[in-house]
Tab-separated table of C-alpha atoms in Angstrom:
chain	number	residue	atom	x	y	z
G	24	UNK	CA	1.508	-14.174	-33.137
G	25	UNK	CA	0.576	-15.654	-29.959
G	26	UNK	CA	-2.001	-13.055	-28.026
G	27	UNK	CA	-2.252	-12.111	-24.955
G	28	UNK	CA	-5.966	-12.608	-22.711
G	29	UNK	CA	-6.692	-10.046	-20.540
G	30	UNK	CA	-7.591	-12.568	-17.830
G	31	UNK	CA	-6.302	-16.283	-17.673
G	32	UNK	CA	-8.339	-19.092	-16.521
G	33	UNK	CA	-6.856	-20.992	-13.695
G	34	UNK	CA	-3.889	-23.169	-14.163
G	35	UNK	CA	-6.123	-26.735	-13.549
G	36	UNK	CA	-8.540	-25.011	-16.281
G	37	UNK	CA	-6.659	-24.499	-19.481
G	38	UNK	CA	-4.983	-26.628	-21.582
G	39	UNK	CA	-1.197	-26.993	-21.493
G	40	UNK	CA	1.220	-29.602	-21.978
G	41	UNK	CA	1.445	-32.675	-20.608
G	42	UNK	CA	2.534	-32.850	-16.914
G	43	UNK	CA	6.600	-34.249	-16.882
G	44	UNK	CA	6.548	-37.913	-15.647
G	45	UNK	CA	8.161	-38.878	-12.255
G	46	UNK	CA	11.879	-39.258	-13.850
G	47	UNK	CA	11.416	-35.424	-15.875
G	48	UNK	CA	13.141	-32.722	-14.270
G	49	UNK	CA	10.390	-30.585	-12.613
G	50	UNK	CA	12.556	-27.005	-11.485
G	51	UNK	CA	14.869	-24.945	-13.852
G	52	UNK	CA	17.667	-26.717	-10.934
G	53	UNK	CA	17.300	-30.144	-11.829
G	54	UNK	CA	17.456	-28.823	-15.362
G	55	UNK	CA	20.394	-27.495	-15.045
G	56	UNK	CA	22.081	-30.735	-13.165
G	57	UNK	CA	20.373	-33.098	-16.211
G	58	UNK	CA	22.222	-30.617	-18.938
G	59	UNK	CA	25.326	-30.658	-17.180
G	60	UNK	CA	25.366	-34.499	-17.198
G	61	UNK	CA	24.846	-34.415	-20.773
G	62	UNK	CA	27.179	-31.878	-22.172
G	63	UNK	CA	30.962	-31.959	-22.823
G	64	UNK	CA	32.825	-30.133	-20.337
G	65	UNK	CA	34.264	-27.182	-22.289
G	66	UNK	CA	30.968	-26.181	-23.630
G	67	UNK	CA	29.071	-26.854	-20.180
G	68	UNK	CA	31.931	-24.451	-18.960
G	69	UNK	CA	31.059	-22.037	-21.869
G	70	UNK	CA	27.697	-21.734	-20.894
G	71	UNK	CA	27.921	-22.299	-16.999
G	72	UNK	CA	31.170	-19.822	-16.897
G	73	UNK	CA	31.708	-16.255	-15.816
G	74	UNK	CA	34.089	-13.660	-16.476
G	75	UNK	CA	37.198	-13.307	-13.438
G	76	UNK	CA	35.976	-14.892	-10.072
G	77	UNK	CA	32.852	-15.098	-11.445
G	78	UNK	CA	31.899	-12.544	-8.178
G	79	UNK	CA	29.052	-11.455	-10.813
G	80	UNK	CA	28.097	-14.778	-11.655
G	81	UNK	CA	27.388	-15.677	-8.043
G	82	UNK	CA	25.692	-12.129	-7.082
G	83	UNK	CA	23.192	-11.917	-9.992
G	84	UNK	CA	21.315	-14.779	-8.118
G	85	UNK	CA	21.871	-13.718	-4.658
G	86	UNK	CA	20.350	-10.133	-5.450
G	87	UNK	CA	17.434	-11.990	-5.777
G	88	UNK	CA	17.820	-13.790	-1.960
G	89	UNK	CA	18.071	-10.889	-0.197
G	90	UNK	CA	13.940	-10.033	-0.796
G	91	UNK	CA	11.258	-11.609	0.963
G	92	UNK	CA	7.954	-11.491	0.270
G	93	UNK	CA	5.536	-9.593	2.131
G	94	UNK	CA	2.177	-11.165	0.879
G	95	UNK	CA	-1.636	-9.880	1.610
G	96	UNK	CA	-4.095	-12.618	2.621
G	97	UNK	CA	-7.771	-13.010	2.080
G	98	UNK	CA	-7.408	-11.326	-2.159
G	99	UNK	CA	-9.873	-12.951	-4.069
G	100	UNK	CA	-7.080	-14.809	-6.659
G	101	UNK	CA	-9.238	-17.307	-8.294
G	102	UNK	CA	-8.092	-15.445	-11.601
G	103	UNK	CA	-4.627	-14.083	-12.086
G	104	UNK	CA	-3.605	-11.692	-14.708
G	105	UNK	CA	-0.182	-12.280	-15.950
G	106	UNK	CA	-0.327	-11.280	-19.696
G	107	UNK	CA	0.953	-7.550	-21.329
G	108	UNK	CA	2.280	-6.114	-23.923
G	109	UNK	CA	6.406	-5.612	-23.613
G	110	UNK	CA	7.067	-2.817	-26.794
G	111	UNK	CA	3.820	-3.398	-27.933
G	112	UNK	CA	3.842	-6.849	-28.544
G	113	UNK	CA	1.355	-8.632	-26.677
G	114	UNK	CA	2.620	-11.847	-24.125
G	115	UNK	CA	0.830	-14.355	-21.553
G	116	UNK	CA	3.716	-13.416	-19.036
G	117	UNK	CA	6.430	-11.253	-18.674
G	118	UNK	CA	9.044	-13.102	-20.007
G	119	UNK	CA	11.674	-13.080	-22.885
G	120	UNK	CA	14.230	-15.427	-23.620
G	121	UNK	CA	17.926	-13.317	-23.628
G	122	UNK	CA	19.634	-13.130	-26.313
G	123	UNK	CA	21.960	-16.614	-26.600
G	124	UNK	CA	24.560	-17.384	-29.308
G	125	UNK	CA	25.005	-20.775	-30.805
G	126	UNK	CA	22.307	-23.083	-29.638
G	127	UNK	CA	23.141	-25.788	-31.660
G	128	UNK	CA	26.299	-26.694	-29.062
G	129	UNK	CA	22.986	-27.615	-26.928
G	130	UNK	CA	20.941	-29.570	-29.674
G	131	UNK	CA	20.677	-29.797	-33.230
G	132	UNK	CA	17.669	-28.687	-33.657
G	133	UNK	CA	18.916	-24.567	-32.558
G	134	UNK	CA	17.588	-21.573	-32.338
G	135	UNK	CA	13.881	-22.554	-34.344
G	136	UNK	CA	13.395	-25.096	-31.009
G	137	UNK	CA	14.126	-22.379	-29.117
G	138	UNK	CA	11.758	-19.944	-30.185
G	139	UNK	CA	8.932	-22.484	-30.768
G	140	UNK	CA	9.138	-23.045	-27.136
G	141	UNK	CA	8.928	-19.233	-26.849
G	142	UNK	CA	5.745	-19.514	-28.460
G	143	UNK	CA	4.406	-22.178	-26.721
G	144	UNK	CA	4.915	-20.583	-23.375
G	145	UNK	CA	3.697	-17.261	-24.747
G	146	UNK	CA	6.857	-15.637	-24.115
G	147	UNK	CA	9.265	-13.132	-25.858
G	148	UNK	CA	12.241	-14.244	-27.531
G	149	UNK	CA	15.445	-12.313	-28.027
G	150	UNK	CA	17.497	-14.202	-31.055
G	151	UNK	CA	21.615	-13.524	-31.029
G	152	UNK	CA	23.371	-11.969	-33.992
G	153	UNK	CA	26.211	-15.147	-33.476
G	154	UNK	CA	23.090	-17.446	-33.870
G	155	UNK	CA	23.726	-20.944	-35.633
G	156	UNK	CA	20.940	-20.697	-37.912
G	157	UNK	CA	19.987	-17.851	-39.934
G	158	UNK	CA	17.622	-15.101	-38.632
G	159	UNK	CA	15.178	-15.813	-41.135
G	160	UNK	CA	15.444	-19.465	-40.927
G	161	UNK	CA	14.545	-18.947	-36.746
G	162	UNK	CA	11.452	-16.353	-37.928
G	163	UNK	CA	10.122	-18.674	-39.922
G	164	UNK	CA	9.520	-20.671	-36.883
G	165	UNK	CA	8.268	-18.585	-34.764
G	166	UNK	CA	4.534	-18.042	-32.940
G	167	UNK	CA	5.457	-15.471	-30.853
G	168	UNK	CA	7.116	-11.835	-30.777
G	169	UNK	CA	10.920	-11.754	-31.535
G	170	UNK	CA	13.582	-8.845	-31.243
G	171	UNK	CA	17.086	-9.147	-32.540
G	172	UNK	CA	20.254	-8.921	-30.928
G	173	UNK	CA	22.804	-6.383	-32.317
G	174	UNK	CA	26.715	-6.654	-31.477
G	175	UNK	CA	28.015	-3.648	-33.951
G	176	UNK	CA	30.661	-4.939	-36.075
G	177	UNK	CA	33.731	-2.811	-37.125
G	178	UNK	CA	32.512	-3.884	-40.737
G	179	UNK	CA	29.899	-1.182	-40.203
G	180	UNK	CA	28.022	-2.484	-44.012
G	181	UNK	CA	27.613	-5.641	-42.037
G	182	UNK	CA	25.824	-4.331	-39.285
G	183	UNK	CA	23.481	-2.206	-41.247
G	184	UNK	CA	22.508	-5.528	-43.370
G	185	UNK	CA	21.740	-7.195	-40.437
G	186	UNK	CA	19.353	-4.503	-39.210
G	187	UNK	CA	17.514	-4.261	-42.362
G	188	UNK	CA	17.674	-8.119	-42.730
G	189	UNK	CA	15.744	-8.417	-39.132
G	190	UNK	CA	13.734	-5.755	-40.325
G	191	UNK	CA	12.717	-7.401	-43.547
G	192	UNK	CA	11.984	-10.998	-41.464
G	193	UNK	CA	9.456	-9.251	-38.771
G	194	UNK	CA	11.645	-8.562	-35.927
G	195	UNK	CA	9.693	-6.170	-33.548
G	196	UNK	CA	12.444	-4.599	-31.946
G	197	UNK	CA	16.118	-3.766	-32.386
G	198	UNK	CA	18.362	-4.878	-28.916
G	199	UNK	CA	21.848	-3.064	-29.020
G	200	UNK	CA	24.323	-4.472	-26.608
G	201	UNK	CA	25.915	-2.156	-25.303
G	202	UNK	CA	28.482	-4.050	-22.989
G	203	UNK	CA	31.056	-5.922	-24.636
G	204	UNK	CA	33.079	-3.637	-26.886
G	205	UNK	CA	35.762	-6.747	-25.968
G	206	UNK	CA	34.467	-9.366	-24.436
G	207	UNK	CA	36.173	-10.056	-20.770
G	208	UNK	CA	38.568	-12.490	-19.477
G	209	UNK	CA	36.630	-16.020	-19.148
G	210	UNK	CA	39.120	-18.329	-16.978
G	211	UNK	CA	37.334	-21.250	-18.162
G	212	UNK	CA	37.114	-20.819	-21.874
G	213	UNK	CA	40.613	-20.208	-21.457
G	214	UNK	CA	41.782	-23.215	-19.464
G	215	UNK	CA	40.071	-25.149	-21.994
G	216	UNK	CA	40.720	-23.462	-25.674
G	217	UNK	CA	37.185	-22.877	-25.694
G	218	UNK	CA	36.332	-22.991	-29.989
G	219	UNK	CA	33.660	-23.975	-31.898
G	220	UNK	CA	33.190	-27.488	-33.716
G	221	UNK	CA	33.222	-27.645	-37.215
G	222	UNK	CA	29.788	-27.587	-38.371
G	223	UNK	CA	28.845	-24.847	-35.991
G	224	UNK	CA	29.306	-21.136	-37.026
G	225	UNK	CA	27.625	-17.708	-36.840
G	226	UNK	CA	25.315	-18.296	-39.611
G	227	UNK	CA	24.000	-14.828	-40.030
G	228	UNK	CA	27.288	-13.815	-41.283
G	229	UNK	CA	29.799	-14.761	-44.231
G	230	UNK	CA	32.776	-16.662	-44.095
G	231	UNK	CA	35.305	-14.399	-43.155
G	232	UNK	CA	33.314	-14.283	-39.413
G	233	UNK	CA	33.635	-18.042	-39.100
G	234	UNK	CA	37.648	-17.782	-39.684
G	235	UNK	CA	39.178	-18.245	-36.391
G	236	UNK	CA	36.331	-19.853	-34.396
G	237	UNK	CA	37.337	-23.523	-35.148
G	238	UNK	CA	40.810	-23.106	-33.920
G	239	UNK	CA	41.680	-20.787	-30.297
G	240	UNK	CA	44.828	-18.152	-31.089
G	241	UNK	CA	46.162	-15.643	-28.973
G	242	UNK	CA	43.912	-15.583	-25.961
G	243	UNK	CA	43.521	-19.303	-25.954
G	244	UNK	CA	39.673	-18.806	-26.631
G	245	UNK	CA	38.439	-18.797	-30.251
G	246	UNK	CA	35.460	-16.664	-29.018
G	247	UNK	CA	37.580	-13.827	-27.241
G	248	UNK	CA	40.034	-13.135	-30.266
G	249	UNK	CA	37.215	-13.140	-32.921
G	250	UNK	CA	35.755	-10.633	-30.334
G	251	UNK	CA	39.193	-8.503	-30.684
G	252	UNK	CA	38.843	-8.886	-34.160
G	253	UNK	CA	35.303	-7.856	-34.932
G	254	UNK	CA	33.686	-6.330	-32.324
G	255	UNK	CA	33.789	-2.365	-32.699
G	256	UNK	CA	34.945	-0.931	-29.678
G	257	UNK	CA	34.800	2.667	-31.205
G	258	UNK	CA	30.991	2.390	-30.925
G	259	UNK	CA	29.857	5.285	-28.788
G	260	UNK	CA	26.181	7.569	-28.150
G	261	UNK	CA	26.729	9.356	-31.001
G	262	UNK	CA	26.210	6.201	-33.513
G	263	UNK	CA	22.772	5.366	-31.815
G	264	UNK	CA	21.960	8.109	-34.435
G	265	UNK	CA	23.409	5.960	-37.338
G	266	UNK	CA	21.787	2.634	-36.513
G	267	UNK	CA	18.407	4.770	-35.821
G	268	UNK	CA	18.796	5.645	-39.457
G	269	UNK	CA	18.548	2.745	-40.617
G	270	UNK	CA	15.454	1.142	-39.569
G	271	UNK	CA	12.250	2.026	-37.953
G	272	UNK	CA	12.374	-0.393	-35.500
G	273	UNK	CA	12.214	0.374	-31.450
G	274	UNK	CA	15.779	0.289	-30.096
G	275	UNK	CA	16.500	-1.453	-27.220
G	276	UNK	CA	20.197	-0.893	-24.946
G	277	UNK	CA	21.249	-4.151	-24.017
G	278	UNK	CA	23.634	-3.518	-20.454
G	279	UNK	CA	22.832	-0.485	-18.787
G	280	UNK	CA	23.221	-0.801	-15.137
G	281	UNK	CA	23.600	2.845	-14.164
G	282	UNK	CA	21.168	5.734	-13.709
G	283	UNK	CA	23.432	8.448	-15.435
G	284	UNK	CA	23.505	5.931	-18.643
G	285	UNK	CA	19.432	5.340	-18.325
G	286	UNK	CA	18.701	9.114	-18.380
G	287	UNK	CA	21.407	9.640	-21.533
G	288	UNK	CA	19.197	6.792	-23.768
G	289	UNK	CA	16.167	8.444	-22.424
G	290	UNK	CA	17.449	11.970	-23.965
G	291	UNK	CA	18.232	10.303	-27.142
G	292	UNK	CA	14.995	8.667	-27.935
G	293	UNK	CA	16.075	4.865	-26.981
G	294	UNK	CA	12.515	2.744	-26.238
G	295	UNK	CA	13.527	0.325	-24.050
G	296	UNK	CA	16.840	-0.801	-21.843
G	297	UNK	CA	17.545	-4.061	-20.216
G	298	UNK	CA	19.144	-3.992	-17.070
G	299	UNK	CA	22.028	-6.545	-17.392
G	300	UNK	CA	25.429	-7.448	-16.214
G	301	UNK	CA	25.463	-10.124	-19.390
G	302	UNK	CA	25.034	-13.039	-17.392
G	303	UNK	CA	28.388	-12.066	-15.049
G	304	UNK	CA	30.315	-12.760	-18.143
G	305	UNK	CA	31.869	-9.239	-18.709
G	306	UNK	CA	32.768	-6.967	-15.865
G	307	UNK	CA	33.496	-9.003	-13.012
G	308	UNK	CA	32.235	-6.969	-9.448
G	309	UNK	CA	29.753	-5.485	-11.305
G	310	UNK	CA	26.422	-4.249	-9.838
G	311	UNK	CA	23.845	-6.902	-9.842
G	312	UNK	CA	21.151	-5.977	-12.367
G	313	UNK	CA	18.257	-6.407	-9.771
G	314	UNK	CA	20.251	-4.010	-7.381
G	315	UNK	CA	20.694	-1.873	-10.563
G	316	UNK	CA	16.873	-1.871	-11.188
G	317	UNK	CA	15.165	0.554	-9.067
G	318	UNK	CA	18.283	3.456	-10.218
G	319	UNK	CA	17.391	3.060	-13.843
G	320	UNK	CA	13.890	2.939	-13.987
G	321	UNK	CA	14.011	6.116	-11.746
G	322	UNK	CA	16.330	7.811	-14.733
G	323	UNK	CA	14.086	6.191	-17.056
G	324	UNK	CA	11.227	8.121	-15.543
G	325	UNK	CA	8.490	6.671	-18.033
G	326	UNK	CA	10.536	7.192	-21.171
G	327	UNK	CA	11.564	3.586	-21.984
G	328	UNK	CA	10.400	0.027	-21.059
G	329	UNK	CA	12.751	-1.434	-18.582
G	330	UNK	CA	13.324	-5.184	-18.294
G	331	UNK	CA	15.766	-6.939	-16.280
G	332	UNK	CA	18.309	-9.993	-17.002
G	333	UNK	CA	20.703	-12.178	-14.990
G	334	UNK	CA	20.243	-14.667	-12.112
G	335	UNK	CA	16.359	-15.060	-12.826
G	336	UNK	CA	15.788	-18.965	-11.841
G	337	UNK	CA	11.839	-19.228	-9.906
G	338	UNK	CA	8.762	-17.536	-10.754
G	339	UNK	CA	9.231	-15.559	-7.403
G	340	UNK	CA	12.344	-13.879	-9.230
G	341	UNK	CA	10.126	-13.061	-11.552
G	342	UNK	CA	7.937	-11.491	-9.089
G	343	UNK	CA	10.762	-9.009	-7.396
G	344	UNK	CA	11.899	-7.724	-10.267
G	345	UNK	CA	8.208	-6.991	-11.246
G	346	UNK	CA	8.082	-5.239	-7.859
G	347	UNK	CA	11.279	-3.054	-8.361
G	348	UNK	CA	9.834	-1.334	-11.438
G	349	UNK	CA	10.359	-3.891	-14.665
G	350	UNK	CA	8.197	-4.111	-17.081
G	351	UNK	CA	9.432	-7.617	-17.941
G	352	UNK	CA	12.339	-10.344	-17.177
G	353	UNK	CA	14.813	-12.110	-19.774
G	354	UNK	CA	16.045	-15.559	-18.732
G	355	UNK	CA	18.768	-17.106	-20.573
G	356	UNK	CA	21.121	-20.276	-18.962
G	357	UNK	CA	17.436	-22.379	-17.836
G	358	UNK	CA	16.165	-22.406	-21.320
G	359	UNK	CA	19.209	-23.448	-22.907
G	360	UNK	CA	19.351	-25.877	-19.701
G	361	UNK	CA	15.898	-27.138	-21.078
G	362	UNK	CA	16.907	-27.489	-24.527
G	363	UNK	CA	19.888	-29.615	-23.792
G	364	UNK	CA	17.908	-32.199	-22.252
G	365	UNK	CA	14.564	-32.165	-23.972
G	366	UNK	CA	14.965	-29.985	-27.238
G	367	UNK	CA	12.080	-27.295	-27.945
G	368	UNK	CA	10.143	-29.481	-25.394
G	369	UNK	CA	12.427	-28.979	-23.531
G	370	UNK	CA	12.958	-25.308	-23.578
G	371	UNK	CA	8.985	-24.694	-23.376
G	372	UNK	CA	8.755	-27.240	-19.998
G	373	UNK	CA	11.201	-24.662	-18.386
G	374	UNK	CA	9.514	-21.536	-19.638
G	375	UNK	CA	6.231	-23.127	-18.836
G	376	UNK	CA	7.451	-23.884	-15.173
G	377	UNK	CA	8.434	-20.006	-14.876
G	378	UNK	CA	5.182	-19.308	-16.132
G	379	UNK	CA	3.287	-21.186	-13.455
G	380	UNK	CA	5.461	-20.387	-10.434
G	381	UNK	CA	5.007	-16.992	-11.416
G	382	UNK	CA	0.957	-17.437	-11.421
G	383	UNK	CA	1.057	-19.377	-8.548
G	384	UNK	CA	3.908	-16.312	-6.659
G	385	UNK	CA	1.248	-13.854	-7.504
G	386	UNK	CA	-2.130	-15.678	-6.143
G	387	UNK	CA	0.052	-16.648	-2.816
G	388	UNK	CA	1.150	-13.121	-2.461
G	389	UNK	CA	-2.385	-11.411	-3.075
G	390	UNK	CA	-1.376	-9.810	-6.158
G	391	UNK	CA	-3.586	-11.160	-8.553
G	392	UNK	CA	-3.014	-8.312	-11.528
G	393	UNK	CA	0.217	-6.950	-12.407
G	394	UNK	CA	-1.018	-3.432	-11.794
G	395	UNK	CA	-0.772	-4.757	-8.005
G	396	UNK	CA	2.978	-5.705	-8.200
G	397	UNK	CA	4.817	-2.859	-6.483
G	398	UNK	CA	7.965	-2.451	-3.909
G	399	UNK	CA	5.277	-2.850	-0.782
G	400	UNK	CA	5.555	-6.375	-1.933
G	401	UNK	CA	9.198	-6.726	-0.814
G	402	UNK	CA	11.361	-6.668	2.422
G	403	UNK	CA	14.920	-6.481	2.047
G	404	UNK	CA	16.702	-9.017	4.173
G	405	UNK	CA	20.480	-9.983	4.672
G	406	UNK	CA	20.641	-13.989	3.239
G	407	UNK	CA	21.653	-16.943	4.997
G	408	UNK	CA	25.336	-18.031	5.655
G	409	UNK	CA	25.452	-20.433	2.148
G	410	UNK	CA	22.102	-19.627	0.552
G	411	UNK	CA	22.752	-19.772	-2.938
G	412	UNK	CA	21.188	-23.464	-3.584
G	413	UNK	CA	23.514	-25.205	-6.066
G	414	UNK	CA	21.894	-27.739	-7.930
G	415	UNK	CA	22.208	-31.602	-6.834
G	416	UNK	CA	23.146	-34.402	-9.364
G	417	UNK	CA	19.902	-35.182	-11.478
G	418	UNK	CA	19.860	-38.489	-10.385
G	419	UNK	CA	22.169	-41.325	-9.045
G	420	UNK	CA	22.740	-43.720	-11.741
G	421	UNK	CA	22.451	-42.851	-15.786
G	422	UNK	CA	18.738	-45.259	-14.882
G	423	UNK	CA	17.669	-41.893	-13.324
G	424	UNK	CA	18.353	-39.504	-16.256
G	425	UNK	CA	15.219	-37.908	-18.226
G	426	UNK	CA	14.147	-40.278	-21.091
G	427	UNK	CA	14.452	-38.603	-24.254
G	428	UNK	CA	12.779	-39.444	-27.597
G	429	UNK	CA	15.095	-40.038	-30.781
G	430	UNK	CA	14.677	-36.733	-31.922
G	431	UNK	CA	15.298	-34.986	-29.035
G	432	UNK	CA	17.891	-36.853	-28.172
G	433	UNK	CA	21.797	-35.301	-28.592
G	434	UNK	CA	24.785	-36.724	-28.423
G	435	UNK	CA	27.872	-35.678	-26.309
G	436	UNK	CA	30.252	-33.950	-28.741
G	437	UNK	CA	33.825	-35.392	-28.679
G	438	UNK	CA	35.881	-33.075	-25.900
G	439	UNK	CA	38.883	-33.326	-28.338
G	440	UNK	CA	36.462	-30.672	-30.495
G	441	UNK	CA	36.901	-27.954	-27.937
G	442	UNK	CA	40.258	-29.118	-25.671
């Protein structure tokens, strides 16, 4: 378990990785342009898509543009204080990594290189129930705090052996999403047959879950009808008292973006929500989880942690959510970004970067403890005509792309797997 200092020495002062060389992406941007160079198209769509328009793809970032920063001068911020406890588990920032499935379409190496790079950073991690490895197999290679991911499945036996299986691998928390009784129309997925390549599956569960995913049906996405097929859309408030049951871990709902819902999981004894819109990849026009934020920690009124997904891409994001009430952030498209191009290095470079833009967001804006981090920190400002930066090509020749070692290299699947 990686612990958490109350007070961290200065970045130039403690040891961390090695700085990236001059051809290394440096932002969680140029990440994002090197992975897209590097993946096949239908699974850079998969990961890059949105549900409809993608009007909630877009505004989950631009939530985040319409704060400025109002920072205090002359704080003595020599020392910042960025670590806490999120559900009692102690981390050196306020970070988690969302809940992702099949990580292995972005390197071989999975879900373990993902949370090692958790670990690394001192961050949480949040591991999928459609992982491609097995929980206990990503445990095992963990140095950090971890919470599973719960879809309910209509096979209810299944769901309760995955709960006591996290339970029974050290899991710290139980994260219920509560958004995708189907999962929504994704345009992309379905222009392309989105399905899964052979030797990639949901590896937590048995055989009769990986039927279907290799080969798109109905919907023309192998992901949407195994959705129809498994997903229990019957699952309503009064199961939370089922799956509490079962284990004695803290639940966590995964999707709320109302105050009404907030207040019900308060009633019923839930210990943390996350504010989320799923990354814009269910209900399309949805309200932007940071606009969401300051409504349900209001209804949450001290009852529940409250953290915050979707659209999180600079340590200043970071840094308005903090000052809208959450106790913590989850980031989820950067770190798989990061673990395209550079494996668990890879992953832990772009967690790291959060880490010290964050550090650096708090000494420039005079808020050198968390406990300083509150909505006098923020003025809310109409953006710019075209303000959401999009990402340049990494590069302009494959001369300029990140060098990769052999085992962090991966090689382009064959598009024929997924067209």
């Amino acid at each position: 378990m990686t612990t958490s200092p109350a007070l961290r020495p200065p970045a130039a002062t403690r040891s961390a990785q090695s700085p990236p060389s001059s051809r290394s992406p440096l932002s969680p941007r140029e990440y994002e342009a090197a992975a897209r160079a590097k993946l096949d198209g239908a699974v850079w769509d998969y990961l890059a898509g949105g549900s409809g328009d993608e009007v909630s793809l877009r505004g989950d970032q631009e939530a985040y543009q319409r704060y400025r920063l109002r920072p205090h001068t002359l704080v003595d911020v020599s020392r910042c204080e960025t670590g806490r406890t999120l559900l009692g588990a102690p981390v050196e920032f306020p970070v988690g990594v969302a809940p992702m499935a099949y990580h292995r379409l972005f390197h071989p190496d999975g879900e373990p290189a993902t949370v090692r790079a958790a670990g690394a950073a001192g961050a949480l991690a949040v591991v999928s129930t459609f992982a491609s490895t097995t929980l206990e197999e990503t445990a095992a290679a963990a140095s950090g705090p971890l919470w599973f991911q719960l879809y309910v499945l209509r096979r209810r036996e299944v769901t309760e052996s995955l709960v006591r299986r996290a339970e029974a691998a050290g899991y710290r928390a139980l994260v219920i999403t509560a958004d995708t009784p189907r999962m929504a129309r994704r345009e992309r997925d379905l222009r392309n047959g989105f399905r899964l390549p052979a030797h990639i599956g949901p590896a937590n569960l048995d055989d009769r879950y990986a039927a279907g995913l290799h080969h798109a049906r109905r919907s023309g996405s192998a992901l949407a009808d195994h959705a129809v097929e498994h997903h229990d859309a019957a699952f309503t408030w009064g199961d939370l008292a089922w799956l509490r049951s079962l284990t004695s871990l803290p639940l966590v709902l995964k999707g709320v973006l109302t105050a009404e819902d907030a207040r019900r999981a308060a009633d019923l004894g839930v210990s943390g929500l996350i504010v989320s819109s799923h990354g814009g990849r269910q209900l399309d026009g949805a309200t932007a989880p940071l606009d969401a934020l300051p409504e349900v920690v209001a209804a949450a009124a001290g009852h529940c942690e409250v953290l915050v997904d979707g659209g999180v891409r600079r340590g200043t994001d970071v840094l308005k959510a903090l000052a809208l009430g959450a106790r913590g952030v989850l980031t989820g498209r950067p770190v798989l970004w990061g673990l395209t191009v550079g494996g668990a290095a890879g992953a832990q470079r772009v967690l790291t970067t959060l880490r010290e833009e964050f550090e650096e967001a708090m000494a420039l804006s005079g808020r050198p403890r968390l406990d300083m981090i509150g909505p006098d920190l923020l003025h809310r400002a109409a953006p710019e005509a075209g303000a959401l930066h999009r990402a340049p090509a990494y590069g302009s020749s494959p001369e300029q792309s990140p060098e990769q070692s052999p085992e962090q290299s991966y090689e382009k699947s064959d598009e024929k797997e997924y067209a």
